[in-house]
Amino acid sequence: MNKLGVFDLPLLLGSAILGSNFGVLSPAWGQVNPVSTTLTETDTTFNSSEDILELNRDYELLSELQQYSQTESDPAVESFPRVDSLQDVTPEDWAYDALLTLVNNYRCLAGDEDDTWRGNSSLTRYEFAAALSSCLEKVETLIAANLNLATEEDLASIERLIKEFDAELATVKNNVSDLEERTAFVENHNFSTTTTMRGRVRFDFNYILGGRKAVPSGQTPTEDLDVVPHFTDEVRLNLNTSFTGKDQLLVRLEAGNNTGLSTALTGTGMTFLSNAFNSSDNDLRLKKLFYRFPLGDRGSAYLATVFQTASDFVPTLNLAWSISLFGFNNPIYDIGFGAGGGAYYQFSDLIGAGLSYYAGSTNSPESGKGLFNGDFAALSQITLTPSERWSLALTYAHYYSPEPVLTNNLTSFLGSQFAQFPFGSSTATSSDNFNIAASYKVSDRLRLASWIGYSHAVAQSSPLINGLNGFEGSDADIWTWAVTASYNDLGKLGSNLSFIFGMPPKLTNNDITGREDRDTSYHLELSYRYPITDRIWITSGGFLIFNPEHNAENDHIWVGLIRLQLDI
């Protein structure tokens, strides 16, 4: 018999590795009798006396190792070591050669540049035991994946090494456990009120392909889409401070010159990029300022003063990377934009809930502005997590703006112009917004997500101010949806491949005649994020807008991006 049964080897090596916490690979495996497992209907039958003797020998070996793994080190042995424990292990010793054979066969120790270990100097028995412990852990993993790697000679060497270095292995195990406890204590108690800085630098190469500049539904495009390839930059610095170890004060400074391919350039907000700036002059500005603090053991509350949205604190359930603004999440999370605050509380593993309120002109004491008299959005959400694999979010938000063109509009600059301003850009508008989002973890690498949103908008002043034939109280319906997929570690650990397909916000019904989206736009996006190092990333991707502005008369628009990001 040249190989052990399917369950024998993990038990053997799991018992052997005293210097690690690896153990048996699966709890279920540990409940199976190793001998009876080898004698299944599909296994080879044992007819010869030699087979039976080998089987009995394996059983005795496993029983001995299982008993060994469950026995604590004898204090007397630790206090009075054997005489041979005082001797170094030299390259001439059989144990040295046996470990070197395991290293070369299984690549279980990191060594020279070609991943080989060329030991040629003496080691103390404890140094040798540390190397042996680390090697045994790697050997177990490799052998569990392919039993053909386990030769009888290797197993015999492992058994003999374990017996001769049992005391040293136990000492290594105890030392590692003590070090882990001390490290955990330091991590839990090492705190000071210190500000740390993190940041990033981005260099983007953007390009657009398309025929003519998009126009709203019902119109015919005439102007050429004259946007040339261009190069932009962004710098972000995050200053994080904690006063108690459980709270967070974030100050974010940013500068950039990417205007985001907005409506002014392409005729539609559907081409908006995710890292857009209102300025092209690389002016440094304060982009975020908030303070977050705990509410008991399961919740947190926060206060923000600038450029804040609910998506930073309420789970949106979309895990896909996005180079477009549309691909991040339902715009319901971002229609409230500015200063405010909120709270999120996880009542149990199943259910959590959050509230937020944001206003855009909180710093102004003028009539019609301020914290409660200007534009605002109030949001609430219930998040359900029935299992570790999938989650569901139910979201409601109420929005109001006295003049949407001067504030965050109805869809946060996404979708068609009709969806952003159903009653005109200067008509006071309110809306009730609803969202259902879900995510599903297919595997550790693949996750799926989706959302569908509906908004019911009402004109709070007369649309006549915009030259539209409407009245105060006119209403309109807006829909949006998307499905996303995110696949991690494709090609390299830390990489991400993301796919997004959906319909940008569309005005489907309006009391104002002729101001509806007659056709349907679709957003198709694919991007790949690849780590060159732990701090340098390259992202390549693009998205295609079919029928921009929900107008089949418009040419499709393709947006491409190549991004270099350096994390600071």
Coordinates of C-alpha atoms in Angstrom, one line a residue, residues 9-461:
L9 CA -3.6 11.7 5.6
P10 CA -5.2 14.9 6.8
L11 CA -5.7 13.3 10.2
L12 CA -2.0 12.2 10.3
L13 CA -0.6 15.6 9.3
G14 CA -3.2 17.5 11.4
S15 CA -2.0 15.7 14.4
A16 CA 1.6 16.2 13.4
I17 CA 1.5 20.0 13.1
L18 CA 1.9 21.1 16.7
G19 CA 3.3 24.5 15.7
S20 CA 0.2 25.6 13.9
N21 CA -3.5 25.8 14.2
F22 CA -4.2 24.0 11.0
G23 CA -5.5 20.7 12.2
V24 CA -8.0 18.6 10.3
L25 CA -9.1 20.4 7.1
S26 CA -12.8 19.8 7.6
P27 CA -14.6 19.2 10.9
A28 CA -16.7 16.5 9.2
W29 CA -13.5 14.6 8.2
G30 CA -12.5 14.4 11.8
Q31 CA -15.7 12.4 12.6
V32 CA -14.9 9.6 10.2
N33 CA -13.0 6.5 11.3
P34 CA -9.9 6.5 9.2
V35 CA -9.8 2.7 8.7
S36 CA -13.4 2.2 7.8
T37 CA -13.2 5.1 5.4
T38 CA -10.6 3.3 3.3
L39 CA -12.7 0.2 3.1
T40 CA -15.5 1.5 0.9
E41 CA -17.1 -0.3 -2.0
T42 CA -15.0 1.7 -4.5
D43 CA -11.7 1.1 -2.8
T44 CA -9.3 -1.8 -3.6
T45 CA -10.1 -4.9 -1.5
F46 CA -7.4 -6.3 0.7
N47 CA -6.9 -10.0 -0.1
S48 CA -3.2 -10.6 0.7
S49 CA -1.7 -10.9 4.2
E50 CA 0.7 -8.1 3.2
D51 CA -2.1 -5.7 2.6
I52 CA -3.7 -6.6 5.9
L53 CA -0.4 -6.1 7.7
E54 CA 0.1 -2.7 6.1
L55 CA -3.5 -1.7 7.0
N56 CA -2.9 -2.7 10.6
R57 CA 0.4 -0.7 10.7
D58 CA -1.4 2.4 9.4
Y59 CA -4.1 2.0 12.0
E60 CA -1.6 1.7 14.7
L61 CA 0.3 4.8 13.4
L62 CA -2.9 6.9 13.2
S63 CA -3.9 5.8 16.7
E64 CA -0.5 6.8 18.1
L65 CA -0.5 10.2 16.4
Q66 CA -4.1 11.0 17.4
Q67 CA -3.2 10.2 21.0
Y68 CA -0.1 12.3 20.7
S69 CA -2.0 15.3 19.3
Q70 CA -4.4 15.2 22.3
T71 CA -1.7 14.9 24.9
E72 CA -0.3 18.1 26.5
S73 CA 3.4 18.5 26.9
D74 CA 4.9 17.0 30.0
P75 CA 6.2 19.8 32.2
A76 CA 8.9 17.5 33.4
V77 CA 10.2 17.1 29.9
E78 CA 10.2 20.9 29.4
S79 CA 12.1 21.4 32.7
F80 CA 14.6 18.6 32.1
P81 CA 15.4 18.3 28.4
R82 CA 17.0 15.2 27.0
V83 CA 20.7 15.3 26.4
D84 CA 20.4 15.0 22.7
S85 CA 18.2 18.2 22.8
L86 CA 21.3 20.2 23.6
Q87 CA 22.9 19.2 20.3
D88 CA 22.6 21.1 17.1
V89 CA 21.2 19.6 13.9
T90 CA 23.9 19.6 11.3
P91 CA 23.7 18.9 7.5
E92 CA 25.3 15.5 8.2
D93 CA 22.3 14.4 10.4
W94 CA 19.6 12.3 8.9
A95 CA 16.9 14.7 10.2
Y96 CA 18.5 17.6 8.3
D97 CA 18.5 15.6 5.1
A98 CA 14.9 14.4 5.7
L99 CA 13.7 18.0 6.2
L100 CA 15.6 19.1 3.1
T101 CA 13.9 16.4 1.1
L102 CA 10.5 17.5 2.2
V103 CA 11.4 21.1 1.4
N104 CA 12.5 20.3 -2.1
N105 CA 9.6 17.9 -2.8
Y106 CA 6.8 20.1 -1.6
R107 CA 8.3 23.7 -1.7
C108 CA 7.1 24.1 1.8
L109 CA 9.6 26.8 2.9
A110 CA 10.4 30.1 1.2
G111 CA 14.1 30.3 0.6
D112 CA 16.3 31.5 -2.2
E113 CA 15.1 33.5 -5.3
D114 CA 14.2 30.2 -7.2
D115 CA 12.0 29.1 -4.3
T116 CA 14.5 26.4 -3.1
W117 CA 16.1 26.0 0.3
R118 CA 19.8 25.3 0.3
G119 CA 20.6 24.7 4.0
N120 CA 24.2 24.3 4.7
S121 CA 24.7 25.5 8.3
S122 CA 23.9 24.0 11.6
L123 CA 20.6 24.7 13.4
T124 CA 19.6 24.5 17.0
R125 CA 16.9 21.9 17.7
Y126 CA 14.4 24.7 18.3
E127 CA 15.3 26.4 15.0
F128 CA 15.0 23.1 13.3
A129 CA 11.6 22.4 15.0
A130 CA 10.3 25.8 13.9
A131 CA 11.2 25.1 10.3
L132 CA 9.7 21.6 10.5
S133 CA 6.5 22.9 12.0
S134 CA 6.1 25.5 9.2
C135 CA 7.0 22.8 6.6
L136 CA 4.5 20.3 7.9
E137 CA 1.6 22.8 7.6
K138 CA 2.4 23.4 4.0
V139 CA 2.8 19.7 3.3
E140 CA -0.6 19.0 4.7
T141 CA -2.2 21.5 2.4
L142 CA -0.5 20.2 -0.7
I143 CA -1.1 16.5 0.1
A144 CA -4.8 17.1 0.8
A145 CA -5.2 18.6 -2.6
N146 CA -3.5 15.6 -4.4
L147 CA -3.0 12.3 -2.5
N148 CA -0.6 11.0 -5.1
L149 CA 2.1 13.3 -3.7
A150 CA 2.2 11.3 -0.4
T151 CA 4.8 8.6 -0.8
E152 CA 5.4 6.0 1.9
E153 CA 9.0 7.3 2.4
D154 CA 7.7 10.8 3.0
L155 CA 5.2 9.6 5.6
A156 CA 7.8 7.5 7.3
S157 CA 10.1 10.5 7.5
I158 CA 7.4 12.7 8.9
E159 CA 6.5 10.1 11.6
R160 CA 10.1 9.8 12.7
L161 CA 10.7 13.5 12.7
I162 CA 7.6 14.1 14.9
K163 CA 8.7 11.5 17.4
E164 CA 12.3 12.8 17.7
F165 CA 11.4 16.4 17.9
D166 CA 8.1 16.2 20.0
A167 CA 9.3 18.3 22.9
E168 CA 10.7 21.0 20.6
L169 CA 7.6 21.1 18.5
A170 CA 5.5 21.5 21.6
T171 CA 7.7 24.4 22.7
V172 CA 7.3 26.1 19.4
K173 CA 3.6 25.7 19.6
N174 CA 3.5 27.3 23.1
N175 CA 5.7 30.1 22.1
V176 CA 3.6 30.9 19.0
S177 CA 0.4 30.9 21.0
D178 CA 2.0 33.2 23.6
L179 CA 3.1 35.6 20.9
E180 CA -0.3 35.7 19.3
E181 CA -1.9 36.5 22.7
R182 CA 0.6 39.3 23.3
T183 CA 0.1 40.7 19.8
A184 CA -3.7 40.6 20.2
F185 CA -3.4 42.5 23.6
V186 CA -1.2 45.2 22.0
E187 CA -3.6 45.6 19.1
N188 CA -6.6 46.0 21.5
H189 CA -4.9 48.4 23.9
N190 CA -2.5 50.4 21.8
F191 CA -4.3 53.6 21.2
S192 CA -3.5 57.3 21.0
T193 CA -5.2 60.3 19.6
T194 CA -3.3 60.5 16.4
T195 CA -4.2 61.7 13.0
T196 CA -3.2 59.3 10.2
M197 CA -3.1 60.3 6.5
R198 CA -4.1 58.1 3.6
G199 CA -4.6 59.2 0.0
R200 CA -4.5 58.4 -3.6
V201 CA -3.4 59.9 -6.9
R202 CA -5.1 59.1 -10.2
F203 CA -4.1 59.6 -13.8
D204 CA -6.9 59.0 -16.2
F205 CA -6.9 58.7 -20.0
N206 CA -10.4 59.2 -21.3
Y207 CA -11.9 58.9 -24.8
I208 CA -15.3 59.0 -26.4
L209 CA -16.7 57.5 -29.6
G210 CA -20.0 58.7 -31.0
G211 CA -21.6 60.5 -33.9
R212 CA -23.6 63.4 -32.7
K213 CA -24.2 65.2 -29.4
A214 CA -27.3 63.7 -27.7
V215 CA -30.6 65.6 -27.5
P216 CA -33.7 65.0 -25.4
S217 CA -36.5 62.6 -26.5
G218 CA -38.6 63.9 -29.3
Q219 CA -35.7 65.9 -30.9
T220 CA -33.3 65.1 -33.7
P221 CA -29.5 65.6 -33.1
T222 CA -27.6 68.0 -35.4
E223 CA -24.4 68.9 -33.5
D224 CA -21.3 66.7 -33.9
L225 CA -20.0 65.1 -30.7
D226 CA -16.7 66.9 -30.7
V227 CA -14.8 65.4 -27.7
V228 CA -11.2 64.4 -28.2
P229 CA -9.1 62.0 -26.1
H230 CA -7.9 63.8 -23.0
F231 CA -5.7 63.2 -19.8
T232 CA -6.9 64.2 -16.3
D233 CA -5.7 63.9 -12.7
E234 CA -7.0 63.7 -9.2
V235 CA -5.4 63.9 -5.8
R236 CA -7.2 62.8 -2.6
L237 CA -5.9 63.1 1.0
N238 CA -7.9 61.6 3.9
L239 CA -7.0 62.7 7.4
N240 CA -8.4 60.3 10.0
T241 CA -8.5 61.0 13.7
S242 CA -10.0 59.1 16.6
F243 CA -10.4 60.4 20.1
T244 CA -11.7 57.2 21.8
G245 CA -10.5 54.4 19.5
K246 CA -14.1 53.8 18.4
D247 CA -15.0 57.1 16.7
Q248 CA -13.7 58.7 13.5
L249 CA -13.2 62.2 12.4
L250 CA -12.6 62.4 8.6
V251 CA -11.2 65.4 6.8
R252 CA -10.9 64.9 3.0
L253 CA -9.0 67.2 0.7
E254 CA -9.2 66.9 -3.1
A255 CA -7.9 68.5 -6.2
G256 CA -8.5 67.5 -9.8
N257 CA -9.3 68.6 -13.3
N258 CA -11.7 65.9 -14.6
T259 CA -15.1 67.6 -15.4
G260 CA -16.6 64.1 -15.8
L261 CA -18.0 64.2 -19.4
S262 CA -21.1 66.0 -18.3
T263 CA -24.2 67.0 -20.3
A264 CA -22.4 70.1 -21.5
L265 CA -20.0 68.0 -23.4
T266 CA -22.0 65.0 -24.6
G267 CA -25.6 66.2 -24.3
T268 CA -26.5 63.7 -21.6
G269 CA -25.7 63.0 -18.0
M270 CA -25.6 59.3 -18.8
T271 CA -21.9 59.7 -19.6
F272 CA -20.9 61.1 -16.2
L273 CA -17.7 59.5 -14.9
S274 CA -17.4 58.5 -11.2
N275 CA -14.6 60.9 -10.3
A276 CA -16.0 64.1 -11.7
F277 CA -15.1 67.6 -10.5
N278 CA -17.0 70.8 -10.9
S279 CA -13.7 72.5 -11.7
S280 CA -10.9 71.9 -14.2
D281 CA -8.3 74.1 -12.5
N282 CA -6.9 71.6 -9.9
D283 CA -8.1 73.8 -7.1
L284 CA -7.7 72.3 -3.6
R285 CA -11.0 72.0 -1.8
L286 CA -12.6 70.4 1.2
K287 CA -14.6 67.4 -0.1
K288 CA -15.7 65.7 3.1
L289 CA -15.9 66.5 6.8
F290 CA -17.7 64.2 9.1
Y291 CA -17.6 62.8 12.6
R292 CA -18.8 59.3 13.3
F293 CA -19.3 57.8 16.8
P294 CA -20.8 54.6 18.2
L295 CA -24.3 54.0 19.4
G296 CA -23.9 51.0 21.8
D297 CA -22.2 47.9 20.4
R298 CA -24.3 47.7 17.2
G299 CA -24.8 51.1 15.8
S300 CA -23.2 54.4 14.8
A301 CA -24.3 58.0 14.3
Y302 CA -22.6 60.7 12.3
L303 CA -22.6 64.4 11.5
A304 CA -21.4 65.9 8.2
T305 CA -20.9 69.4 7.0
V306 CA -20.0 69.2 3.3
F307 CA -20.6 67.2 0.1
Q308 CA -22.1 64.3 2.1
T309 CA -24.5 61.6 0.8
A310 CA -26.2 58.6 2.5
S311 CA -24.3 56.1 0.4
D312 CA -21.3 56.5 2.7
F313 CA -23.1 55.2 5.8
V314 CA -26.1 53.1 4.5
P315 CA -25.3 49.8 2.7
T316 CA -26.2 50.0 -1.0
L317 CA -25.4 46.3 -1.5
N318 CA -23.6 46.9 -4.8
L319 CA -20.1 45.5 -4.7
A320 CA -19.1 46.1 -8.3
W321 CA -16.4 48.6 -9.2
S322 CA -17.7 51.3 -11.5
I323 CA -16.0 53.9 -13.7
S324 CA -19.3 55.5 -14.3
L325 CA -21.4 57.5 -11.9
F326 CA -24.5 55.4 -12.8
G327 CA -22.9 52.1 -11.9
F328 CA -22.3 52.9 -8.2
N329 CA -25.8 52.6 -6.8
N330 CA -29.4 53.7 -7.2
P331 CA -29.4 57.6 -7.2
I332 CA -31.8 57.5 -4.3
Y333 CA -28.8 57.5 -1.9
D334 CA -27.3 60.6 -3.4
I335 CA -30.2 63.0 -4.0
G336 CA -29.6 64.4 -0.6
F337 CA -26.3 66.1 -0.9
G338 CA -24.5 68.5 1.5
A339 CA -24.6 68.7 5.3
G340 CA -26.6 66.8 7.8
G341 CA -26.3 63.5 9.6
G342 CA -27.9 60.2 10.4
A343 CA -27.6 56.9 12.2
Y344 CA -27.4 53.2 11.4
Y345 CA -28.2 50.4 13.8
Q346 CA -27.8 46.6 13.4
F347 CA -30.5 45.2 15.6
S348 CA -29.5 41.6 15.0
D349 CA -27.7 39.6 12.4
L350 CA -30.9 39.6 10.4
I351 CA -32.0 43.2 10.4
G352 CA -30.5 46.7 10.4
A353 CA -32.0 50.1 9.9
G354 CA -30.7 53.6 9.0
L355 CA -31.9 57.2 8.8
S356 CA -30.3 60.2 7.3
Y357 CA -31.1 63.9 6.5
Y358 CA -29.1 66.1 4.2
A359 CA -29.5 69.7 3.1
G360 CA -27.7 71.7 0.5
S361 CA -27.7 75.2 1.9
T362 CA -27.3 74.7 5.6
N363 CA -24.7 77.5 5.9
S364 CA -27.0 80.2 4.6
P365 CA -29.3 82.2 7.0
E366 CA -31.3 83.6 4.1
S367 CA -35.0 82.9 3.8
G368 CA -35.8 79.7 1.8
K369 CA -32.4 78.2 2.7
G370 CA -30.7 76.9 5.9
L371 CA -31.0 73.5 7.5
F372 CA -34.8 73.0 7.0
N373 CA -36.1 75.6 4.6
G374 CA -34.0 74.9 1.5
D375 CA -33.4 71.8 -0.6
F376 CA -33.1 68.5 1.4
A377 CA -33.5 64.8 1.3
A378 CA -34.6 62.5 4.2
L379 CA -33.9 58.8 3.8
S380 CA -34.7 55.6 5.7
Q381 CA -33.7 52.0 5.0
I382 CA -34.2 48.6 6.4
T383 CA -31.6 46.0 5.5
L384 CA -32.3 42.3 5.8
T385 CA -29.5 39.7 5.9
P386 CA -31.2 36.2 6.1
S387 CA -27.9 34.5 5.5
E388 CA -24.2 35.1 4.8
R389 CA -24.9 34.8 1.1
W390 CA -27.6 37.3 0.4
S391 CA -29.0 40.6 1.5
L392 CA -32.0 42.7 0.8
A393 CA -32.5 46.5 1.2
L394 CA -35.8 48.5 1.2
T395 CA -35.2 52.2 0.9
Y396 CA -37.4 55.3 1.0
A397 CA -36.4 58.9 0.5
H398 CA -38.3 62.2 0.3
Y399 CA -36.7 65.0 -1.7
Y400 CA -37.4 68.7 -2.1
S401 CA -35.7 71.5 -4.0
P402 CA -37.0 75.1 -4.6
E403 CA -34.9 75.3 -7.7
P404 CA -33.3 72.0 -8.9
V405 CA -30.9 73.7 -11.4
L406 CA -29.1 75.4 -8.5
T407 CA -29.0 72.3 -6.2
N408 CA -28.8 68.5 -6.5
N409 CA -31.6 67.6 -8.9
L410 CA -34.2 64.8 -8.8
T411 CA -31.8 62.0 -10.0
S412 CA -28.5 63.5 -8.8
F413 CA -27.5 64.4 -12.3
L414 CA -28.1 60.9 -13.7
G415 CA -30.5 59.7 -16.4
S416 CA -32.2 61.9 -19.0
Q417 CA -32.7 65.7 -18.8
F418 CA -36.4 65.1 -18.5
A419 CA -35.9 62.7 -15.5
Q420 CA -33.6 65.3 -13.8
F421 CA -36.1 68.2 -14.3
P422 CA -39.5 66.8 -15.1
F423 CA -41.2 70.2 -14.6
G424 CA -38.3 72.4 -15.8
S425 CA -35.0 73.3 -14.1
S426 CA -36.4 76.2 -12.1
T427 CA -39.7 74.7 -10.9
A428 CA -39.9 73.8 -7.2
T429 CA -40.1 70.0 -7.1
S430 CA -40.6 67.3 -4.5
S431 CA -40.5 63.5 -4.9
D432 CA -41.1 60.3 -3.0
N433 CA -38.5 57.7 -4.0
F434 CA -38.4 54.0 -3.4
N435 CA -35.7 51.4 -3.9
I436 CA -35.4 47.6 -3.6
A437 CA -31.8 46.3 -3.8
A438 CA -30.4 42.8 -3.4
S439 CA -27.1 41.1 -3.4
Y440 CA -26.1 37.4 -3.6
K441 CA -22.7 35.9 -2.8
V442 CA -22.3 33.0 -5.3
S443 CA -18.8 32.2 -4.0
D444 CA -15.9 33.9 -2.3
R445 CA -15.0 35.5 -5.6
L446 CA -18.3 36.0 -7.4
R447 CA -21.1 38.3 -6.2
L448 CA -24.2 39.5 -7.9
A449 CA -26.4 42.5 -7.1
S450 CA -29.4 44.4 -8.5
W451 CA -31.7 47.3 -7.8
I452 CA -34.9 48.8 -9.0
G453 CA -36.0 52.3 -8.2
Y454 CA -39.2 54.3 -8.6
S455 CA -39.8 58.1 -8.0
H456 CA -43.1 59.9 -7.9
A457 CA -42.4 63.7 -8.5
V458 CA -44.7 66.6 -7.9
A459 CA -44.4 70.2 -9.1
Q460 CA -44.5 72.5 -6.0
S461 CA -44.7 75.6 -8.2

